[in-house]
XYZ file of C-alpha atoms in Angstrom:
678
model
C -46.623 36.601 -18.922
C -46.300 32.837 -18.616
C -43.623 33.218 -15.962
C -46.258 34.574 -13.547
C -48.174 31.304 -13.939
C -45.326 29.320 -12.376
C -46.138 28.366 -8.737
C -42.479 29.019 -7.928
C -42.891 32.616 -9.132
C -45.760 33.265 -6.730
C -43.862 31.600 -3.872
C -40.775 33.731 -4.584
C -42.834 36.937 -4.706
C -44.535 36.047 -1.399
C -41.142 35.242 0.170
C -39.725 38.615 -0.948
C -42.819 40.468 0.350
C -42.212 38.861 3.748
C -38.636 40.167 3.781
C -39.822 43.651 2.797
C -42.458 43.695 5.540
C -39.863 43.139 8.276
C -37.391 45.536 6.644
C -39.800 48.474 6.642
C -42.027 47.769 9.671
C -39.649 46.171 12.248
C -42.362 44.237 14.122
C -41.869 42.303 17.384
C -40.072 39.015 16.482
C -42.215 36.822 18.774
C -45.359 37.904 16.891
C -43.789 36.993 13.532
C -42.697 33.556 14.785
C -46.232 32.971 16.102
C -47.597 33.755 12.641
C -45.104 31.286 11.150
C -46.340 28.530 13.481
C -49.970 29.320 12.591
C -49.126 29.401 8.840
C -47.478 25.956 9.092
C -50.560 24.496 10.811
C -52.894 26.049 8.219
C -50.719 24.763 5.326
C -50.680 21.217 6.781
C -54.459 21.299 7.298
C -55.024 22.629 3.763
C -52.793 19.883 2.310
C -54.822 17.052 3.855
C -58.098 18.815 3.021
C -57.040 19.165 -0.629
C -55.919 15.534 -0.684
C -59.463 14.393 0.050
C -61.147 17.052 -2.084
C -59.336 18.403 -5.168
C -61.866 21.232 -5.489
C -60.040 23.131 -2.742
C -56.594 23.145 -4.440
C -56.877 26.915 -4.873
C -57.119 27.309 -1.088
C -54.009 25.153 -0.661
C -52.118 27.442 -3.092
C -53.071 30.473 -0.975
C -51.839 28.778 2.229
C -48.525 27.865 0.559
C -48.018 31.488 -0.480
C -48.926 32.602 3.061
C -46.344 30.155 4.422
C -43.709 31.487 1.987
C -44.543 35.014 3.145
C -44.045 34.170 6.834
C -40.840 32.216 6.064
C -39.507 35.317 4.279
C -40.410 37.450 7.310
C -38.749 35.102 9.815
C -35.687 34.717 7.575
C -35.209 38.491 7.633
C -35.494 38.543 11.440
C -33.041 35.659 11.906
C -30.460 37.312 9.653
C -30.845 40.833 11.067
C -28.155 41.335 13.692
C -30.138 44.014 15.532
C -32.574 41.332 16.708
C -29.737 39.271 18.249
C -29.387 39.873 21.979
C -25.612 39.370 21.771
C -25.184 42.111 19.162
C -22.989 45.012 20.310
C -25.809 47.533 19.726
C -27.579 46.007 22.758
C -24.504 46.508 24.985
C -24.980 49.115 27.720
C -23.334 52.532 27.049
C -21.696 51.146 23.902
C -21.704 54.540 22.135
C -21.027 56.701 25.190
C -17.501 55.795 26.301
C -14.350 53.818 25.466
C -14.467 50.034 25.611
C -11.999 47.182 25.160
C -12.733 45.205 21.985
C -11.386 42.039 20.428
C -12.276 41.818 16.737
C -11.449 39.563 13.810
C -10.740 41.097 10.408
C -13.132 39.694 7.815
C -12.757 41.836 4.665
C -10.486 44.606 3.384
C -12.248 47.560 1.768
C -11.060 50.380 -0.442
C -8.953 52.722 1.675
C -9.830 56.394 2.210
C -7.394 59.317 2.094
C -6.383 58.842 5.724
C -7.463 55.337 6.779
C -7.160 51.687 5.866
C -10.677 50.268 6.109
C -11.805 46.775 7.123
C -15.008 44.969 7.980
C -14.401 43.370 11.375
C -16.355 40.879 13.472
C -16.758 41.751 17.143
C -15.753 38.879 19.470
C -15.766 40.482 22.919
C -16.483 43.838 24.553
C -14.821 44.382 27.940
C -14.082 40.613 28.118
C -17.765 39.762 27.560
C -18.788 37.765 24.494
C -20.460 39.835 21.807
C -21.289 39.653 18.103
C -21.780 41.979 15.148
C -19.954 43.642 12.295
C -18.245 47.028 12.472
C -16.338 49.223 10.051
C -12.779 49.472 11.375
C -10.779 52.537 10.282
C -7.031 52.266 10.943
C -4.961 55.397 10.428
C -2.506 54.987 7.523
C 1.107 54.521 8.565
C 3.852 53.839 6.007
C 5.975 52.129 8.672
C 3.295 49.621 9.604
C 2.533 46.600 7.449
C -1.014 45.804 6.354
C -3.058 43.553 8.574
C -4.194 40.163 7.270
C -7.710 38.784 7.034
C -8.230 36.532 10.043
C -6.044 38.613 12.368
C -7.518 38.958 15.836
C -6.973 42.479 17.170
C -7.266 43.941 20.657
C -8.445 47.552 20.618
C -9.553 50.272 22.982
C -11.795 52.980 21.592
C -15.275 54.384 21.252
C -17.818 53.190 18.716
C -19.510 55.808 16.540
C -22.972 55.289 15.121
C -23.283 55.569 11.368
C -24.573 59.023 10.535
C -27.403 59.811 8.168
C -26.848 62.163 5.184
C -26.380 65.782 6.237
C -27.895 67.167 3.027
C -31.048 66.341 1.016
C -30.965 63.755 -1.798
C -27.456 62.571 -0.943
C -26.340 58.929 -1.039
C -27.472 57.344 2.238
C -24.247 55.680 3.405
C -25.834 54.873 6.774
C -28.565 52.806 5.120
C -25.992 51.187 2.820
C -23.947 49.994 5.821
C -27.030 48.882 7.752
C -28.042 46.686 4.809
C -24.672 44.977 5.316
C -25.419 44.594 9.062
C -22.819 47.252 9.973
C -24.193 49.687 12.555
C -21.068 51.442 13.861
C -17.490 52.471 13.087
C -14.303 52.440 15.132
C -11.327 54.736 14.475
C -7.947 53.622 15.805
C -4.231 54.442 15.514
C -1.908 51.600 14.369
C 0.285 51.853 17.494
C -2.782 51.330 19.695
C -3.513 47.905 18.215
C -2.397 44.645 19.806
C -2.387 41.610 17.509
C -3.385 38.351 19.162
C -1.107 35.338 18.729
C -4.011 33.284 17.403
C -5.347 33.819 13.882
C -8.857 32.734 12.939
C -8.200 30.338 10.060
C -11.564 29.994 8.370
C -12.532 30.030 4.688
C -12.117 33.821 4.574
C -8.532 33.512 5.855
C -7.524 30.871 3.309
C -9.146 32.603 0.330
C -7.566 35.923 1.319
C -4.158 34.215 1.676
C -4.624 32.642 -1.745
C -5.509 36.003 -3.309
C -2.511 37.611 -1.595
C -0.192 34.897 -2.935
C -1.528 35.387 -6.476
C -1.083 39.169 -6.286
C 2.432 38.904 -4.811
C 3.544 36.473 -7.520
C 2.124 38.725 -10.242
C 3.914 41.720 -8.689
C 7.203 39.781 -8.763
C 6.692 39.135 -12.480
C 6.755 42.939 -13.085
C 3.070 43.064 -14.035
C 2.249 46.753 -14.548
C 0.413 48.135 -11.485
C -2.638 49.701 -13.194
C -3.273 46.667 -15.397
C -2.772 44.349 -12.412
C -5.415 46.222 -10.396
C -7.931 45.888 -13.243
C -7.051 42.196 -13.675
C -7.643 41.565 -9.969
C -11.053 43.260 -10.258
C -12.029 41.315 -13.387
C -10.893 37.893 -12.180
C -10.955 38.070 -8.377
C -13.640 40.732 -7.860
C -11.351 42.933 -5.722
C -11.716 46.633 -6.654
C -9.898 48.170 -3.669
C -6.837 49.389 -5.564
C -8.350 50.596 -8.852
C -7.795 54.321 -9.349
C -10.889 56.587 -9.281
C -10.042 57.808 -12.817
C -10.298 54.293 -14.266
C -13.588 53.639 -12.437
C -14.974 56.948 -13.764
C -13.961 56.003 -17.331
C -15.761 52.658 -17.046
C -18.860 54.424 -15.665
C -18.948 56.990 -18.459
C -18.434 54.290 -21.094
C -21.251 52.156 -19.661
C -18.916 49.274 -18.767
C -18.575 49.577 -14.995
C -20.466 46.277 -14.618
C -17.475 44.305 -15.910
C -15.378 45.481 -12.943
C -17.743 43.533 -10.667
C -17.676 39.781 -11.161
C -21.144 38.806 -12.417
C -22.985 36.409 -14.742
C -20.855 37.413 -17.717
C -17.669 36.417 -15.904
C -19.107 33.195 -14.434
C -20.379 32.266 -17.912
C -16.838 32.575 -19.284
C -15.537 30.470 -16.370
C -18.117 27.750 -17.111
C -17.145 27.708 -20.801
C -13.459 27.606 -19.872
C -13.911 24.684 -17.427
C -16.125 22.823 -19.948
C -13.410 23.242 -22.595
C -10.698 21.887 -20.263
C -12.832 18.871 -19.265
C -13.703 17.975 -22.863
C -11.181 15.067 -23.041
C -13.006 13.250 -20.210
C -15.357 10.521 -21.515
C -19.104 11.141 -21.684
C -19.861 7.967 -19.755
C -22.052 7.990 -16.654
C -19.083 8.317 -14.298
C -17.247 10.690 -16.644
C -20.197 13.081 -16.751
C -20.576 12.877 -12.964
C -16.876 13.700 -12.537
C -17.267 16.678 -14.919
C -20.212 17.933 -12.870
C -18.332 17.680 -9.556
C -15.251 19.454 -10.976
C -17.426 22.151 -12.567
C -19.348 22.822 -9.345
C -16.126 22.909 -7.312
C -14.508 25.284 -9.831
C -17.493 27.642 -9.775
C -17.679 27.546 -5.962
C -13.941 28.195 -5.587
C -14.129 31.102 -8.014
C -17.105 32.531 -6.070
C -15.200 32.364 -2.781
C -12.078 33.911 -4.345
C -14.231 36.731 -5.723
C -15.399 37.590 -2.201
C -18.928 36.070 -2.337
C -20.431 39.376 -3.494
C -24.194 39.316 -4.265
C -23.642 39.280 -8.045
C -21.085 36.452 -7.697
C -23.360 34.361 -5.472
C -26.280 34.835 -7.828
C -24.256 33.866 -10.886
C -22.507 30.895 -9.282
C -25.818 29.565 -7.946
C -27.602 29.980 -11.276
C -24.847 28.448 -13.426
C -24.511 25.584 -10.922
C -28.165 24.739 -11.597
C -27.485 24.962 -15.353
C -24.566 22.528 -14.944
C -26.748 20.116 -12.920
C -29.462 20.335 -15.589
C -26.917 19.503 -18.284
C -25.724 16.502 -16.253
C -29.297 15.237 -15.900
C -29.641 15.791 -19.678
C -32.882 17.705 -19.194
C -33.805 20.995 -20.741
C -33.316 23.566 -18.005
C -36.168 26.044 -17.587
C -34.139 29.216 -17.209
C -36.940 30.998 -15.324
C -37.010 28.226 -12.731
C -33.215 28.415 -12.475
C -33.437 32.145 -11.881
C -36.178 31.805 -9.255
C -34.471 28.975 -7.363
C -31.207 30.923 -7.248
C -33.066 33.974 -5.869
C -34.761 31.874 -3.194
C -31.555 30.119 -2.143
C -29.530 33.328 -1.943
C -32.189 35.271 -0.037
C -32.798 32.331 2.293
C -29.188 32.631 3.504
C -28.653 36.373 2.919
C -31.968 38.280 2.730
C -30.095 41.599 2.969
C -28.855 41.008 -0.604
C -32.350 41.998 -1.748
C -31.436 45.630 -0.969
C -28.095 45.509 -2.778
C -28.152 47.631 -5.955
C -25.833 45.247 -7.806
C -28.054 42.281 -6.913
C -31.165 44.080 -8.191
C -29.532 45.229 -11.429
C -28.025 41.783 -12.077
C -31.324 39.945 -11.795
C -33.277 42.503 -13.798
C -30.616 42.421 -16.528
C -30.727 38.595 -16.624
C -34.504 38.495 -16.693
C -34.751 40.933 -19.607
C -31.971 39.126 -21.517
C -33.929 35.876 -21.190
C -37.309 37.492 -21.913
C -36.602 40.303 -24.382
C -33.467 39.238 -26.274
C -35.213 36.475 -28.318
C -37.753 39.089 -29.421
C -34.983 41.458 -30.558
C -33.164 38.722 -32.493
C -36.333 38.143 -34.556
C -36.101 41.692 -35.943
C -33.209 40.681 -38.226
C -31.553 37.361 -39.075
C -28.122 38.018 -40.645
C -26.711 35.198 -42.770
C -23.076 36.182 -42.291
C -21.559 34.559 -39.153
C -19.627 37.685 -38.153
C -22.705 39.882 -38.545
C -24.759 37.339 -36.565
C -22.180 37.407 -33.765
C -22.234 41.221 -33.676
C -26.035 41.249 -33.793
C -26.258 38.753 -30.895
C -23.972 40.931 -28.753
C -26.016 44.038 -29.590
C -29.367 42.385 -28.810
C -28.085 41.040 -25.477
C -26.713 44.497 -24.686
C -29.919 46.286 -25.633
C -32.115 43.815 -23.722
C -30.059 44.232 -20.545
C -29.865 48.008 -20.913
C -33.588 48.416 -21.614
C -34.414 46.344 -18.539
C -32.026 48.075 -16.169
C -32.411 51.618 -17.560
C -35.191 52.864 -15.195
C -33.480 51.393 -12.112
C -30.040 52.708 -13.166
C -31.454 56.207 -13.627
C -33.284 55.933 -10.281
C -30.038 55.131 -8.431
C -27.370 56.938 -10.469
C -29.311 59.630 -12.398
C -27.215 59.228 -15.545
C -27.197 57.242 -18.786
C -24.109 56.352 -20.905
C -25.282 56.827 -24.498
C -22.445 54.800 -26.062
C -23.042 51.620 -24.029
C -23.787 49.547 -27.154
C -20.444 50.459 -28.774
C -18.661 49.685 -25.508
C -20.229 46.234 -25.170
C -19.643 45.438 -28.835
C -15.897 45.934 -28.325
C -15.519 44.881 -24.696
C -17.354 41.518 -24.635
C -15.068 39.739 -27.180
C -11.990 41.253 -25.524
C -13.296 40.264 -22.083
C -13.522 36.639 -23.249
C -9.809 36.682 -24.102
C -8.922 38.438 -20.827
C -10.972 35.995 -18.708
C -9.387 32.947 -20.393
C -5.861 34.308 -19.992
C -6.584 35.667 -16.523
C -7.930 32.399 -15.099
C -4.945 30.497 -16.539
C -2.336 32.997 -15.270
C -3.852 33.308 -11.790
C -4.303 29.554 -11.486
C -0.601 29.071 -12.233
C 0.297 31.988 -9.943
C -1.179 30.056 -6.999
C 1.647 27.525 -7.576
C 4.271 30.328 -7.602
C 4.710 30.187 -11.373
C 3.796 33.084 -13.663
C 4.534 32.173 -17.301
C 5.925 35.186 -19.161
C 4.019 35.081 -22.446
C 0.471 34.453 -21.104
C 1.041 37.069 -18.364
C 2.344 39.592 -20.907
C -0.584 38.865 -23.222
C -2.972 39.437 -20.293
C -1.269 42.718 -19.378
C -1.383 43.988 -22.980
C -5.051 42.963 -23.373
C -6.034 44.893 -20.249
C -3.917 47.870 -21.351
C -5.834 48.115 -24.640
C -9.148 47.488 -22.852
C -8.461 50.487 -20.605
C -7.425 52.600 -23.607
C -10.620 51.743 -25.494
C -12.761 52.494 -22.437
C -10.913 55.779 -21.866
C -11.452 56.832 -25.503
C -15.191 56.106 -25.357
C -15.471 57.902 -21.997
C -13.985 61.107 -23.488
C -17.192 61.619 -25.528
C -18.909 63.218 -22.540
C -21.601 64.774 -24.714
C -23.125 61.276 -25.013
C -23.391 60.948 -21.222
C -26.756 62.219 -20.015
C -26.420 63.334 -16.382
C -28.676 64.527 -13.571
C -31.813 62.718 -14.783
C -34.559 63.017 -12.101
C -36.701 59.995 -11.257
C -38.743 59.172 -8.150
C -40.148 55.850 -6.897
C -43.642 56.405 -8.350
C -42.288 57.127 -11.836
C -39.873 54.174 -11.564
C -42.717 51.716 -10.893
C -45.017 53.112 -13.585
C -42.221 53.109 -16.190
C -41.572 49.432 -15.513
C -45.304 48.751 -15.863
C -45.312 50.444 -19.286
C -42.125 48.631 -20.358
C -43.441 45.200 -19.352
C -46.829 45.857 -20.984
C -45.208 46.911 -24.280
C -43.019 43.789 -24.383
C -46.060 41.569 -23.698
C -47.907 43.312 -26.541
C -44.972 42.764 -28.941
C -44.804 39.096 -27.970
C -48.544 38.565 -28.325
C -50.229 41.478 -30.147
C -53.978 41.430 -29.514
C -56.682 43.792 -28.297
C -56.360 42.723 -24.656
C -52.601 43.353 -24.485
C -53.048 46.649 -26.359
C -55.551 47.788 -23.733
C -53.047 46.872 -21.007
C -50.408 49.011 -22.753
C -52.784 51.973 -23.037
C -53.818 51.581 -19.383
C -50.208 51.572 -18.145
C -49.417 54.615 -20.300
C -52.407 56.392 -18.722
C -51.127 55.419 -15.252
C -47.683 56.776 -16.173
C -49.246 60.047 -17.329
C -51.258 60.347 -14.110
C -48.139 59.699 -11.992
C -46.217 62.315 -14.024
C -49.018 64.868 -13.548
C -49.148 64.084 -9.819
C -45.363 64.507 -9.503
C -45.500 67.795 -11.404
C -48.437 69.045 -9.322
C -46.716 68.162 -6.039
C -43.501 69.942 -7.037
C -45.280 73.030 -8.391
C -47.028 73.514 -5.043
C -43.868 73.173 -2.958
C -41.941 76.089 -1.498
C -38.944 75.642 0.782
C -35.712 77.232 1.876
C -32.846 74.852 2.652
C -29.770 75.725 4.707
C -27.227 73.137 3.555
C -24.413 71.654 5.590
C -21.289 72.659 3.628
C -17.820 72.576 5.194
C -16.280 76.045 5.521
C -19.089 77.524 3.404
C -22.626 78.881 3.678
C -25.139 77.636 1.121
C -28.858 78.453 0.966
C -31.304 77.162 -1.634
C -34.732 78.737 -2.102
C -37.093 76.651 -4.223
C -40.511 77.607 -5.563
C -41.862 74.759 -7.664
C -39.343 73.860 -10.361
C -37.232 77.030 -9.921
C -34.402 77.240 -7.401
C -32.385 80.264 -6.292
C -28.906 79.907 -4.815
C -27.535 82.223 -2.105
C -23.793 81.883 -1.511
C -20.408 83.599 -1.760
C -18.976 84.570 -5.154
C -16.540 81.628 -5.130
C -19.434 79.158 -4.766
C -21.561 80.950 -7.369
C -18.785 80.546 -9.955
C -18.493 76.784 -9.394
C -22.172 76.015 -8.796
C -22.426 73.766 -11.889
C -19.874 71.331 -10.461
C -21.075 71.501 -6.861
C -22.425 68.040 -5.949
C -24.554 69.320 -3.046
C -26.424 71.665 -5.381
C -26.753 69.208 -8.284
C -28.026 66.414 -5.967
C -30.710 68.709 -4.595
C -31.785 69.945 -8.045
C -31.973 66.407 -9.472
C -33.844 65.030 -6.471
C -36.452 67.794 -6.699
C -36.854 67.938 -10.511
C -35.758 71.584 -10.452
C -33.325 73.872 -12.227
C -31.083 76.640 -10.932
C -32.805 79.840 -12.038
C -30.873 82.569 -10.185
C -27.564 82.846 -8.348
C -27.386 85.600 -5.754
C -24.651 86.846 -3.496
C -25.276 86.135 0.169
C -26.772 89.097 2.060
C -27.295 89.692 5.780
C -31.067 89.349 5.535
C -33.301 87.029 3.532
C -37.094 86.988 3.541
C -38.914 83.711 2.861
C -42.707 83.555 3.187
C -43.379 85.050 6.626
C -39.889 84.348 7.962
C -37.134 86.938 8.397
C -33.687 85.321 8.347
C -30.698 87.202 9.740
C -27.272 85.938 8.655
C -24.289 86.838 10.809
C -20.783 86.304 9.440
C -17.269 87.268 10.594
C -17.964 90.961 9.793
C -20.825 91.011 12.356
C -22.743 93.645 10.360
C -26.551 93.575 10.666
C -29.531 95.959 10.947
C -29.835 97.006 14.604
C -33.632 97.108 14.843
C -34.365 93.802 13.097
C -36.445 91.172 14.878
C -35.639 87.977 12.917
C -37.497 84.674 13.130
C -34.315 82.743 12.277
C -30.726 83.649 13.196
C -28.098 81.925 11.036
C -24.568 82.002 12.486
C -21.703 81.528 10.008
C -17.890 81.713 9.757
C -17.433 81.327 13.541
C -18.600 84.887 14.127
C -17.279 86.327 17.415
C -20.510 88.041 18.378
C -21.598 88.065 22.023
C -24.485 85.673 21.504
C -26.070 86.069 24.958
C -26.336 89.860 24.575
C -27.546 89.517 20.976
C -30.318 87.074 21.910
C -31.640 89.453 24.564
C -31.763 92.154 21.900
C -33.280 90.457 18.841
C -35.021 87.403 20.398
C -35.138 84.989 17.400
C -37.329 81.880 17.401
C -34.460 79.534 16.475
C -30.653 79.652 16.098
C -28.939 77.769 13.253
C -25.187 77.173 12.933
C -24.038 75.887 9.542
C -20.913 73.946 8.537
C -18.724 77.060 8.239
C -18.319 77.253 12.035
C -15.779 75.579 14.322
C -17.243 72.835 16.538
C -15.891 74.345 19.765
C -17.676 77.633 19.063
C -20.878 75.754 18.154
C -20.750 73.966 21.520
C -20.590 77.330 23.324
C -23.526 78.626 21.282
C -25.479 75.469 22.100
C -24.978 76.030 25.839
C -25.992 79.677 25.553
C -29.183 78.756 23.660
C -30.015 76.122 26.287
C -29.696 78.765 29.021
C -31.883 81.171 27.051
C -34.339 78.356 26.192
C -34.056 79.002 22.455
C -33.912 76.041 20.029
C -30.458 75.468 18.504
C -29.803 73.548 15.266
C -26.283 72.632 14.136
C -26.184 71.379 10.538
C -22.929 69.505 11.182
C -24.712 67.552 13.932
C -28.349 67.322 12.769
C -27.977 67.936 9.047
C -29.618 70.531 6.790
C -32.389 72.812 8.053
C -35.586 73.291 6.063
C -38.132 76.097 6.217
C -41.377 75.467 4.343
C-alpha cells in the first residue's frame, strides 16, 4: 500500500496510538508531559544531527513519530475533563448529597418518554466555580415552554453517576457518555428551575436560534410534521424529533447514514455553492472570493448541523479540496484525509471513539482506494448505465469497507443496501438542493410555496421508498456475532485481498494466504474458548426472573411461561446469545432448585415453597417474597444471597441489612448488575 509510505500516514498512526495509550491506561499526566519535553529535545537534536549527516535520516523519522505519539498522548490528557482540577467530579461529596448548581444549556437531545434531555455545562457548584458537562433531564410538562440553548439555569439536586450495563453484551451507555466527557446526570422538575436573567450568547446560542427560526417558519408554512423532521435531519443534522419507526425503516433499508449529515451531504453543498458562484469571474481575485465564500458556507453549514464528528470530518476535508482547487494543484486525497483526521483529533481526540467518525473515515478510505478497482470491472458506454454503475461501485466500496465494523457494533447487515443507495442518492441530490434553498430563505422569514412543497413531496416519496425496502425483512441478517479478534483479522484479509487485486504477484498472494491462515487460527481460538466455557447468568430483568445456563455454544433459558413464549424477541436474551456466539437450545420453566456444576441454587418466589432440608450454595430471592430472611438464613446458611430485578427496592434494602448482620454476601442485580457463576 503506497499510502503507508507517506510520512504523514506514519505520523497520524503514531498520534492516534498516543491517544489510545492514555484512553486505556490513564497514566499520571505529569509523567506524560515529561515524556513530551524529552521527545521534543530528542527531535530537535536528531534534526540538527541529520542536517550534518544525511545517513541518519531514518533516526530523525523515528524521533518525529515518537514526538507525534507523545503529542497525541498529551492532547488526550488536555481534552479529558477528568484530568481538570476544576471538573465537578473532583468536587467533595458531589455524588452524596444535594448541591446548588448553575448550568448553561449547550445542546438539546432526543427526549425520553418522561424527560426533556439536554447537555449542560456546569458553571458553579454551591457558588464555587466549576466546569464539566452533565446530562440534564427535565421532567416533561405540557404547561412549561421548552428551554433555549444558552439559557443559564439555577438548580438544586443530586448528581448521579452514569451506570454501567446491568446485563452482559448490552450497549455500554456509560462509556458512550464518558467519550463525550459526560460523567453524571441530573434529574429535575420544571418548577424547581430558576432561569437567570443573563443568557450566554455564544456561537451555540446563535446557531440554535437560527435553527429554531428556520423550523418555526417552516411550521407556519404548513410543512407536514413527519417530512419536516426528516428534512431537519437531512439538512441541519438534528434527529431529535424523528419517530423511532422512521429510524428503524432507514436502518433496515441500509440508509440510516443519510439521516446523519456526512460527506455525502457536504459534497452536495459544495456542488451547490460552486454552481451558485459560477457567474463570478475566474480571475485571481474572483477565485479568491469564491474560495472565501465556499469556506464560509461549509463552515456555517457545519455549525448549523451541530458540529457532529461526521460533519466536522467532511467540512474539514472538503475545505482542503476547495483550497487545493484554488491553488490549482492536484489534491492528493489521502493527504487530505490524513490532515483532516489530524486536525479534528487535535481539537477533539474523543471523536476517535465515536462510531460514526470511525465508519465515516473507513467508508471514505475504501471509496477512494477500492472504488477505482471496481469501476475497471465494467465500462458501460451508455451514460445512464455509467451513472448507475458509478453509484453501485461507490456503494459497494463503502459497504465492503464498513461491513466488519458495522457487524461488530450493530450485529446486523441490510442485504438490500445497494438497491437503497441506487434510488436514494439521486433523490437525495434533489432534496439537498431544494432543502438548502428553502432553509436559506426561511432564515429571512420567507418560505416560497412551490420549492417548499416540492421538498415536502420529495421527502414523502423518499420515506415511502425506504419503508417499502425495509418491509423485506428476510433480506436483513440479524444477530451476527463478531468479536474484536475476528474484526481485526477480517480487516487484514480484506486489505490483503484488495492489494493482491491491485498488484497480483507472488508476494501479495503469500500475504493473502498468510492473513487467511491468521483468520482461521483466530476463528479456531474463538471456537475453542467458547466450547470450554460454562456459566450460569442471573440477568437483571425488571419484574421478571431470567436465568441463562450456557455450556459452550448451547444455552438453556429458565424463566416463566410468559417469557418463554416471547424469548425470540427478548433483547436481553438475544444480546447475550449474539455476544457469546451461542444459540438457545432449551427453554425450561423456572423451578425452585437448579443445579449448576457443584452449586445448588435455591429460588424463592412469592409462593415461598422450597425443600426444607436443602443446604443451597446460592439463594436467589425473587418477586419480593415475604419470607423471614433472618430465620431462613439461620436454617439453610447459603454462601451468597442474590436479589434480582423482580423485587422492590425497599425490600432489597431490608435484605441487604439482614445479610450484613449475618455476615453473608448480598448481590442486588438492580444495583450491581447481573450475577455470573462459572
